[in-house]
Short mmCIF file of C-alpha atoms and ligand atoms in Angstrom, two decimals:
data_model
loop_
_atom_site.label_atom_id
_atom_site.label_comp_id
_atom_site.label_asym_id
_atom_site.label_seq_id
_atom_site.Cartn_x
_atom_site.Cartn_y
_atom_site.Cartn_z
CA UNK Z 1 -8.75 -93.83 -18.07
CA UNK Z 2 -12.36 -94.41 -19.43
CA UNK Z 3 -13.23 -94.07 -22.90
CA UNK Z 4 -17.00 -93.77 -22.41
CA UNK Z 5 -17.51 -90.01 -24.50
CA UNK Z 6 -19.58 -88.73 -21.73
CA UNK Z 7 -17.47 -90.15 -18.62
CA UNK Z 8 -16.75 -87.26 -15.98
CA UNK Z 9 -13.14 -87.00 -14.98
CA UNK Z 10 -14.50 -85.65 -11.95
CA UNK Z 11 -14.79 -89.32 -10.50
CA UNK Z 12 -11.04 -89.92 -10.60
CA UNK Z 13 -9.73 -89.97 -6.93
CA UNK Z 14 -6.94 -87.79 -5.93
CA UNK Z 15 -5.01 -88.81 -2.91
CA UNK Z 16 -3.78 -86.50 -0.50
CA UNK Z 17 -0.49 -88.50 -0.62
CA UNK Z 18 0.66 -91.10 -3.25
CA UNK Z 19 3.97 -93.05 -1.86
CA UNK Z 20 2.74 -95.79 -4.33
CA UNK Z 21 3.42 -93.54 -7.18
CA UNK Z 22 6.83 -92.87 -6.04
CA UNK Z 23 7.77 -96.75 -5.29
CA UNK Z 24 6.73 -97.51 -8.91
CA UNK Z 25 9.51 -95.19 -10.09
CA UNK Z 26 12.20 -95.84 -7.79
CA UNK Z 27 11.70 -99.51 -6.65
CA UNK Z 28 14.38 -101.10 -8.41
CA UNK Z 29 17.29 -99.00 -6.84
CA UNK Z 30 15.46 -99.16 -3.38
CA UNK Z 31 15.53 -103.11 -3.71
CA UNK Z 32 19.16 -102.99 -5.05
CA UNK Z 33 20.19 -100.93 -1.93
CA UNK Z 34 18.32 -103.07 0.59
CA UNK Z 35 20.05 -106.09 -1.17
CA UNK Z 36 23.32 -104.48 -0.57
CA UNK Z 37 22.69 -104.05 3.17
CA UNK Z 38 21.35 -107.71 3.61
CA UNK Z 39 24.24 -109.10 2.02
CA UNK Z 40 26.77 -106.85 4.56
CA UNK Z 41 24.68 -108.11 7.33
CA UNK Z 42 25.52 -104.91 9.17
CA UNK Z 43 22.20 -103.52 10.40
CA UNK Z 44 23.42 -100.91 12.86
CA UNK Z 45 25.91 -98.28 12.85
CA UNK Z 46 27.33 -98.85 9.74
CA UNK Z 47 28.82 -97.27 6.49
CA UNK Z 48 25.14 -96.30 5.18
CA UNK Z 49 24.27 -94.71 8.10
CA UNK Z 50 27.82 -92.44 8.27
CA UNK Z 51 27.46 -91.79 4.67
CA UNK Z 52 23.85 -90.60 5.12
CA UNK Z 53 25.22 -88.20 7.88
CA UNK Z 54 27.10 -86.51 5.67
CA UNK Z 55 25.15 -86.37 2.82
CA UNK Z 56 22.46 -84.67 4.95
CA UNK Z 57 24.80 -82.25 6.93
CA UNK Z 58 25.83 -81.24 3.37
CA UNK Z 59 22.39 -80.39 2.03
CA UNK Z 60 21.35 -78.89 5.35
CA UNK Z 61 24.95 -76.63 4.87
CA UNK Z 62 26.16 -78.01 8.18
CA UNK Z 63 29.29 -79.74 9.33
CA UNK Z 64 27.51 -82.77 11.23
CA UNK Z 65 24.62 -85.03 11.19
CA UNK Z 66 23.78 -87.50 13.98
CA UNK Z 67 21.34 -90.16 12.80
CA UNK Z 68 18.75 -91.21 15.19
CA UNK Z 69 15.59 -93.15 15.67
CA UNK Z 70 12.93 -90.55 14.71
CA UNK Z 71 12.14 -86.78 14.41
CA UNK Z 72 11.03 -87.04 18.17
CA UNK Z 73 14.30 -88.46 18.93
CA UNK Z 74 16.05 -85.96 17.36
CA UNK Z 75 14.04 -83.07 19.40
CA UNK Z 76 14.50 -84.79 22.73
CA UNK Z 77 18.40 -85.15 21.85
CA UNK Z 78 18.66 -81.60 20.82
CA UNK Z 79 17.26 -80.34 23.53
CA UNK Z 80 19.17 -82.28 26.15
CA UNK Z 81 22.55 -81.54 24.74
CA UNK Z 82 21.45 -77.83 24.68
CA UNK Z 83 21.28 -78.10 28.03
CA UNK Z 84 17.20 -78.53 28.96
CA UNK Z 85 16.71 -80.56 32.25
CA UNK Z 86 13.82 -80.67 34.32
CA UNK Z 87 12.02 -77.61 35.56
CA UNK Z 88 13.47 -75.31 32.67
CA UNK Z 89 10.88 -73.42 30.40
CA UNK Z 90 11.11 -73.84 26.41
CA UNK Z 91 9.57 -71.88 24.25
CA UNK Z 92 7.75 -73.20 21.07
CA UNK Z 93 4.51 -72.34 19.14
CA UNK Z 94 1.32 -74.40 20.22
CA UNK Z 95 0.20 -74.79 16.53
CA UNK Z 96 2.74 -77.66 15.10
CA UNK Z 97 2.60 -81.39 15.45
CA UNK Z 98 2.48 -82.74 19.19
CA UNK Z 99 6.05 -84.07 19.04
CA UNK Z 100 7.58 -80.45 19.47
CA UNK Z 101 5.97 -80.36 22.81
CA UNK Z 102 6.36 -83.89 23.85
CA UNK Z 103 10.05 -83.63 23.48
CA UNK Z 104 10.28 -80.75 25.89
CA UNK Z 105 7.90 -82.81 28.24
CA UNK Z 106 9.69 -85.75 27.73
CA UNK Z 107 12.89 -84.12 29.85
CA UNK Z 108 10.39 -82.80 32.51
CA UNK Z 109 10.56 -79.30 31.23
CA UNK Z 110 7.93 -77.27 30.49
CA UNK Z 111 6.69 -75.92 27.39
CA UNK Z 112 6.02 -72.08 27.18
CA UNK Z 113 3.72 -71.43 24.07
CA UNK Z 114 4.02 -68.28 21.52
CA UNK Z 115 1.44 -67.57 19.20
CA UNK Z 116 2.02 -67.70 15.35
CA UNK Z 117 1.71 -65.16 12.55
CA UNK Z 118 -1.63 -65.72 10.82
CA UNK Z 119 -0.18 -65.94 7.52
CA UNK Z 120 2.79 -67.72 7.41
CA UNK Z 121 1.67 -70.15 10.58
CA UNK Z 122 5.37 -69.66 11.76
CA UNK Z 123 5.98 -68.51 15.38
CA UNK Z 124 5.74 -64.58 15.56
CA UNK Z 125 9.07 -63.65 16.91
CA UNK Z 126 7.50 -60.59 18.82
CA UNK Z 127 5.30 -63.25 20.75
CA UNK Z 128 8.67 -64.99 22.04
CA UNK Z 129 9.77 -61.70 23.58
CA UNK Z 130 6.47 -61.40 25.06
CA UNK Z 131 6.49 -65.05 26.75
CA UNK Z 132 10.12 -65.30 27.69
CA UNK Z 133 10.88 -65.53 31.36
CA UNK Z 134 14.11 -65.95 33.74
CA UNK Z 135 13.61 -69.82 33.58
CA UNK Z 136 13.74 -69.85 29.53
CA UNK Z 137 16.56 -72.26 28.87
CA UNK Z 138 15.87 -72.65 25.02
CA UNK Z 139 13.55 -71.87 22.05
CA UNK Z 140 12.27 -74.54 19.74
CA UNK Z 141 11.44 -73.06 16.07
CA UNK Z 142 8.95 -74.96 13.49
CA UNK Z 143 9.19 -74.59 10.00
CA UNK Z 144 5.47 -75.60 9.24
CA UNK Z 145 4.39 -77.06 5.83
CA UNK Z 146 8.14 -76.65 4.51
CA UNK Z 147 8.25 -72.96 5.05
CA UNK Z 148 11.17 -71.43 7.27
CA UNK Z 149 10.06 -69.33 10.19
CA UNK Z 150 11.12 -65.85 10.22
CA UNK Z 151 14.80 -66.55 11.73
CA UNK Z 152 16.63 -62.93 11.60
CA UNK Z 153 14.61 -61.64 14.48
CA UNK Z 154 14.23 -64.83 16.35
CA UNK Z 155 18.14 -65.32 16.41
CA UNK Z 156 18.79 -61.85 17.23
CA UNK Z 157 16.34 -62.22 20.35
CA UNK Z 158 17.84 -65.30 21.23
CA UNK Z 159 21.38 -64.01 21.17
CA UNK Z 160 20.58 -61.21 23.32
CA UNK Z 161 19.28 -63.49 25.71
CA UNK Z 162 21.84 -66.43 25.16
CA UNK Z 163 19.32 -68.92 24.47
CA UNK Z 164 20.12 -71.93 22.45
CA UNK Z 165 17.56 -72.15 19.16
CA UNK Z 166 16.39 -75.62 18.09
CA UNK Z 167 15.01 -75.66 14.63
CA UNK Z 168 12.54 -78.19 14.29
CA UNK Z 169 12.96 -79.03 10.33
CA UNK Z 170 10.72 -81.94 10.19
CA UNK Z 171 8.81 -80.58 7.45
CA UNK Z 172 11.27 -78.12 5.67
CA UNK Z 173 14.28 -80.22 4.39
CA UNK Z 174 15.91 -78.36 1.62
CA UNK Z 175 13.92 -75.10 2.43
CA UNK Z 176 15.84 -71.83 2.46
CA UNK Z 177 15.90 -68.48 4.32
CA UNK Z 178 17.48 -65.39 3.03
CA UNK Z 179 19.93 -67.86 0.98
CA UNK Z 180 20.53 -70.15 3.86
CA UNK Z 181 19.00 -73.89 4.41
CA UNK Z 182 16.98 -74.62 7.10
CA UNK Z 183 18.79 -76.98 9.45
CA UNK Z 184 21.75 -74.41 9.71
CA UNK Z 185 20.09 -71.51 10.97
CA UNK Z 186 19.96 -72.68 14.83
CA UNK Z 187 22.56 -74.02 17.07
CA UNK Z 188 20.83 -77.65 16.19
CA UNK Z 189 18.09 -78.82 13.85
CA UNK Z 190 16.16 -81.85 13.87
CA UNK Z 191 14.90 -84.01 10.85
CA UNK Z 192 12.51 -86.50 10.78
CA UNK Z 193 12.08 -89.18 8.07
CA UNK Z 194 8.74 -90.55 8.86
CA UNK Z 195 7.73 -91.86 5.87
CA UNK Z 196 5.24 -89.09 4.73
CA UNK Z 197 7.82 -86.24 4.99
CA UNK Z 198 9.79 -84.93 1.85
CA UNK Z 199 12.33 -87.31 2.42
CA UNK Z 200 11.00 -90.49 3.69
CA UNK Z 201 12.27 -93.84 5.27
CA UNK Z 202 10.43 -97.25 5.20
CA UNK Z 203 9.85 -96.80 8.81
CA UNK Z 204 10.81 -94.62 11.68
CA UNK Z 205 14.19 -92.87 11.29
CA UNK Z 206 15.32 -88.99 12.18
CA UNK Z 207 18.81 -86.74 12.57
CA UNK Z 208 20.08 -84.02 14.52
CA UNK Z 209 22.31 -81.51 12.29
CA UNK Z 210 24.38 -78.84 13.44
CA UNK Z 211 27.58 -76.94 13.23
CA UNK Z 212 28.49 -77.40 16.67
CA UNK Z 213 31.23 -80.56 17.07
CA UNK Z 214 30.78 -80.42 20.60
CA UNK Z 215 26.74 -80.62 20.31
CA UNK Z 216 27.18 -83.25 17.78
CA UNK Z 217 29.60 -85.35 19.57
CA UNK Z 218 27.23 -85.31 22.96
CA UNK Z 219 24.55 -86.55 20.85
CA UNK Z 220 26.38 -89.46 19.20
CA UNK Z 221 27.10 -90.38 22.64
CA UNK Z 222 23.78 -89.82 23.93
CA UNK Z 223 21.80 -92.04 21.09
CA UNK Z 224 24.25 -95.02 21.93
CA UNK Z 225 23.63 -95.29 25.92
CA UNK Z 226 26.08 -92.53 26.76
CA UNK Z 227 28.91 -94.61 25.45
CA UNK Z 228 32.32 -92.94 25.16
CA UNK Z 229 34.20 -95.90 24.51
CA UNK Z 230 32.85 -99.45 23.95
CA UNK Z 231 30.65 -100.63 27.00
CA UNK Z 232 32.08 -97.53 28.94
CA UNK Z 233 29.06 -95.00 29.43
CA UNK Z 234 29.89 -91.37 30.54
CA UNK Z 235 26.24 -90.36 31.25
CA UNK Z 236 22.99 -92.09 31.10
CA UNK Z 237 21.82 -92.75 27.35
CA UNK Z 238 19.12 -94.59 25.79
CA UNK Z 239 19.27 -96.54 22.29
CA UNK Z 240 18.26 -93.84 19.62
CA UNK Z 241 20.10 -95.20 16.70
CA UNK Z 242 19.36 -95.25 13.16
CA UNK Z 243 19.22 -98.41 11.13
CA UNK Z 244 21.50 -99.38 8.00
CA UNK Z 245 18.36 -100.12 5.89
CA UNK Z 246 16.54 -96.94 6.80
CA UNK Z 247 19.95 -95.26 5.72
CA UNK Z 248 20.37 -96.99 2.62
CA UNK Z 249 16.82 -96.32 1.61
CA UNK Z 250 16.97 -92.66 2.26
CA UNK Z 251 20.55 -92.32 0.48
CA UNK Z 252 18.60 -93.52 -2.74
CA UNK Z 253 15.68 -91.17 -2.02
CA UNK Z 254 17.89 -88.26 -1.49
CA UNK Z 255 19.37 -88.48 -4.85
CA UNK Z 256 15.45 -87.75 -6.08
CA UNK Z 257 15.18 -85.08 -3.52
CA UNK Z 258 15.64 -81.84 -5.53
CA UNK Z 259 13.56 -82.90 -8.44
CA UNK Z 260 10.99 -83.92 -6.13
CA UNK Z 261 11.17 -80.51 -4.54
CA UNK Z 262 10.97 -78.86 -7.69
CA UNK Z 263 7.98 -80.80 -8.74
CA UNK Z 264 6.16 -79.55 -5.63
CA UNK Z 265 7.12 -76.16 -6.25
CA UNK Z 266 5.72 -76.45 -9.69
CA UNK Z 267 2.45 -78.18 -8.34
CA UNK Z 268 2.26 -75.31 -5.66
CA UNK Z 269 2.59 -72.49 -8.07
CA UNK Z 270 -0.23 -74.39 -10.67
CA UNK Z 271 -2.74 -74.57 -7.25
CA UNK Z 272 -1.90 -70.82 -6.37
CA UNK Z 273 -2.19 -69.51 -10.03
CA UNK Z 274 -5.81 -71.20 -10.10
CA UNK Z 275 -6.67 -70.45 -6.49
CA UNK Z 276 -6.14 -66.65 -6.99
CA UNK Z 277 -9.30 -66.85 -9.37
CA UNK Z 278 -11.26 -68.42 -6.84
CA UNK Z 279 -12.67 -65.67 -4.25
CA UNK Z 280 -12.95 -67.04 -0.35
CA UNK Z 281 -9.72 -68.93 -0.77
CA UNK Z 282 -6.51 -68.15 1.04
CA UNK Z 283 -3.62 -69.85 -0.73
CA UNK Z 284 -0.11 -70.13 1.26
CA UNK Z 285 2.19 -67.17 1.21
CA UNK Z 286 5.88 -67.34 0.56
CA UNK Z 287 7.51 -64.14 2.00
CA UNK Z 288 10.27 -62.32 0.13
CA UNK Z 289 13.58 -64.43 0.44
CA UNK Z 290 12.03 -67.61 1.61
CA UNK Z 291 12.05 -70.72 -0.34
CA UNK Z 292 9.08 -73.14 0.26
CA UNK Z 293 9.56 -76.53 -0.25
CA UNK Z 294 5.32 -77.42 0.30
CA UNK Z 295 5.52 -80.38 2.33
CA UNK Z 296 1.81 -79.47 2.94
CA UNK Z 297 -0.10 -77.02 0.31
CA UNK Z 298 -2.45 -75.56 3.19
CA UNK Z 299 -5.02 -73.20 2.20
CA UNK Z 300 -7.29 -71.26 4.57
CA UNK Z 301 -10.69 -71.16 4.20
CA UNK Z 302 -13.69 -70.37 6.27
CA UNK Z 303 -16.32 -73.13 6.00
CA UNK Z 304 -13.68 -75.40 6.58
CA UNK Z 305 -15.23 -78.93 7.87
CA UNK Z 306 -17.72 -78.65 5.13
CA UNK Z 307 -15.18 -78.17 2.58
CA UNK Z 308 -13.32 -81.08 3.82
CA UNK Z 309 -16.28 -83.43 3.94
CA UNK Z 310 -17.29 -82.05 0.30
CA UNK Z 311 -13.79 -82.99 -1.15
CA UNK Z 312 -13.67 -86.31 0.26
CA UNK Z 313 -17.08 -87.33 -1.25
CA UNK Z 314 -15.52 -86.42 -4.67
CA UNK Z 315 -12.79 -88.80 -3.64
CA UNK Z 316 -10.23 -85.73 -3.32
CA UNK Z 317 -8.06 -86.31 -0.04
CA UNK Z 318 -7.30 -83.43 1.89
CA UNK Z 319 -6.35 -83.29 5.59
CA UNK Z 320 -6.37 -80.77 8.59
CA UNK Z 321 -2.74 -80.24 9.99
CA UNK Z 322 -3.55 -79.76 12.99
CA UNK Z 323 -6.96 -79.46 14.32
CA UNK Z 324 -6.05 -78.85 17.99
CA UNK Z 325 -3.12 -76.72 18.74
CA UNK Z 326 -1.30 -78.10 21.52
CA UNK Z 327 -2.54 -75.80 24.44
CA UNK Z 328 -5.64 -77.05 24.28
CA UNK Z 329 -5.34 -80.46 24.48
CA UNK Z 330 -5.56 -82.64 27.18
CA UNK Z 331 -2.02 -83.22 27.25
CA UNK Z 332 -1.41 -79.89 28.40
CA UNK Z 333 -4.33 -79.28 30.51
CA UNK Z 334 -2.33 -78.87 33.61
CA UNK Z 335 -0.63 -75.58 31.77
CA UNK Z 336 -4.06 -73.90 32.65
CA UNK Z 337 -4.87 -72.57 29.18
CA UNK Z 338 -8.15 -71.65 27.82
CA UNK Z 339 -9.69 -70.93 24.32
CA UNK Z 340 -8.19 -67.37 23.73
CA UNK Z 341 -4.83 -67.87 24.66
CA UNK Z 342 -3.26 -68.13 21.32
CA UNK Z 343 -5.85 -66.67 18.86
CA UNK Z 344 -3.91 -67.04 15.80
CA UNK Z 345 -3.00 -70.90 16.50
CA UNK Z 346 -6.72 -71.33 17.36
CA UNK Z 347 -8.17 -69.69 14.04
CA UNK Z 348 -5.63 -71.64 12.13
CA UNK Z 349 -6.87 -74.75 13.32
CA UNK Z 350 -10.17 -74.07 12.47
CA UNK Z 351 -9.58 -72.67 8.97
CA UNK Z 352 -6.66 -74.47 7.51
CA UNK Z 353 -6.84 -77.47 4.90
CA UNK Z 354 -3.86 -79.25 3.20
CA UNK Z 355 -4.49 -80.17 -0.13
CA UNK Z 356 -3.07 -83.29 -2.38
CA UNK Z 357 0.41 -82.51 -2.78
CA UNK Z 358 3.04 -85.21 -3.66
CA UNK Z 359 5.82 -84.99 -6.40
CA UNK Z 360 3.77 -87.13 -8.90
CA UNK Z 361 0.70 -85.00 -8.71
CA UNK Z 362 -0.40 -84.08 -12.22
CA UNK Z 363 -1.76 -80.88 -13.51
CA UNK Z 364 -5.22 -82.01 -14.53
CA UNK Z 365 -5.34 -83.49 -10.82
CA UNK Z 366 -4.48 -80.07 -9.52
CA UNK Z 367 -7.42 -78.62 -11.70
CA UNK Z 368 -9.81 -81.25 -10.56
CA UNK Z 369 -9.51 -80.10 -7.07
CA UNK Z 370 -9.66 -76.49 -7.55
CA UNK Z 371 -12.98 -77.05 -9.46
CA UNK Z 372 -14.32 -79.11 -6.70
CA UNK Z 373 -13.28 -76.13 -4.31
CA UNK Z 374 -14.61 -73.39 -6.58
CA UNK Z 375 -18.02 -75.51 -6.70
CA UNK Z 376 -18.16 -75.81 -3.18
CA UNK Z 377 -17.79 -71.89 -2.64
CA UNK Z 378 -20.44 -71.46 -5.16
CA UNK Z 379 -23.00 -73.26 -2.84
C1 PLP R 401 6.60 -85.36 12.06
C2 PLP R 401 7.18 -84.21 12.78
C3 PLP R 401 7.79 -84.61 14.01
C4 PLP R 401 8.19 -85.81 14.28
O1 PLP R 401 9.14 -86.86 13.79
P1 PLP R 401 8.92 -88.29 14.09
O2 PLP R 401 9.76 -88.92 13.33
O3 PLP R 401 7.55 -88.88 13.82
O4 PLP R 401 9.01 -88.61 15.35
C5 PLP R 401 7.91 -83.42 14.83
N1 PLP R 401 7.89 -82.45 14.46
C6 PLP R 401 7.22 -82.16 13.43
C7 PLP R 401 6.87 -80.83 13.10
C8 PLP R 401 6.64 -82.79 12.52
O5 PLP R 401 5.94 -82.78 11.42
#
């Protein structure tokens, strides 16, 4: 901190994410957990992974958890266990991280996009009904930014059509919807422990959680080469296992997650309180009955790209999640979509901006971010 009487605090940088601030607090606990695994010399499919599976399942309010190598692995395995095969169609929103779509493509299935609701950025249940066909085999719902999708109408639609629902819960661990945790709402849910997620490992890791014993057992087999007994495979699988070091690190961080979640929610409330006085900015909304966990605090503004540049010049980190909806990326050129096909997703991609958000974010940093946004909107 500068002691110069006229030093402007506006030159202090505010990062978008500050994992070093977290490590400064929990480093000792983490190193002890790593030491324990090193002493055991058991690195794959051991007690840490098994304990983490139980703890995460219990956090999500379901019976089973199966640790896997990443959130992407979790999606591929959950889709496969739900019966998705080459040639099938899978419904999903185009406004998401690419993995939601590439998991479908990895199985040779075809993503069929359904637009989002502009105010929550999550899939519009009415859009699912519009896009379903006789070839639809499953629905992937994304709880974007830490807010659950509107699950009741989605689940009613899925039930009527006998379609499995897979939650992409990579961004919303700990969130809830009408008193139920995300992860417990669909047939299976996929978690990512990518380092920047609300519960982040020190490398790649993920999990599938479910109340279905059958589905969980199938995924447990698939993640380990389809082996139902040692060196005896019942079907072709792969190596999608979660390792013990990551599991041990995640178990330490899990003990802090509810405090971190409260800190994120307090920061979000402070942002919203201040931004409500700044015309031209739309803060994120949390509908009645939803608990948002603010993986991102994402605003909507018209001159988004200019604001992003303005903030970065003031050393304020901000990021666009996500600038290109899936249907307009070269990856899906073969689907033949064009601009205008999913207008709410396209407009969101042009207008969203995620502001600094992490548990250690301080009130004065939030004030500085909002002050910069207000300055920008004045010019
Ligand atoms: C992070 C993320 C994934 C992929 O998880 P990885 O662990 O990086 O493979 C999938 N979907 C969404 C919405 C994500 O944010």
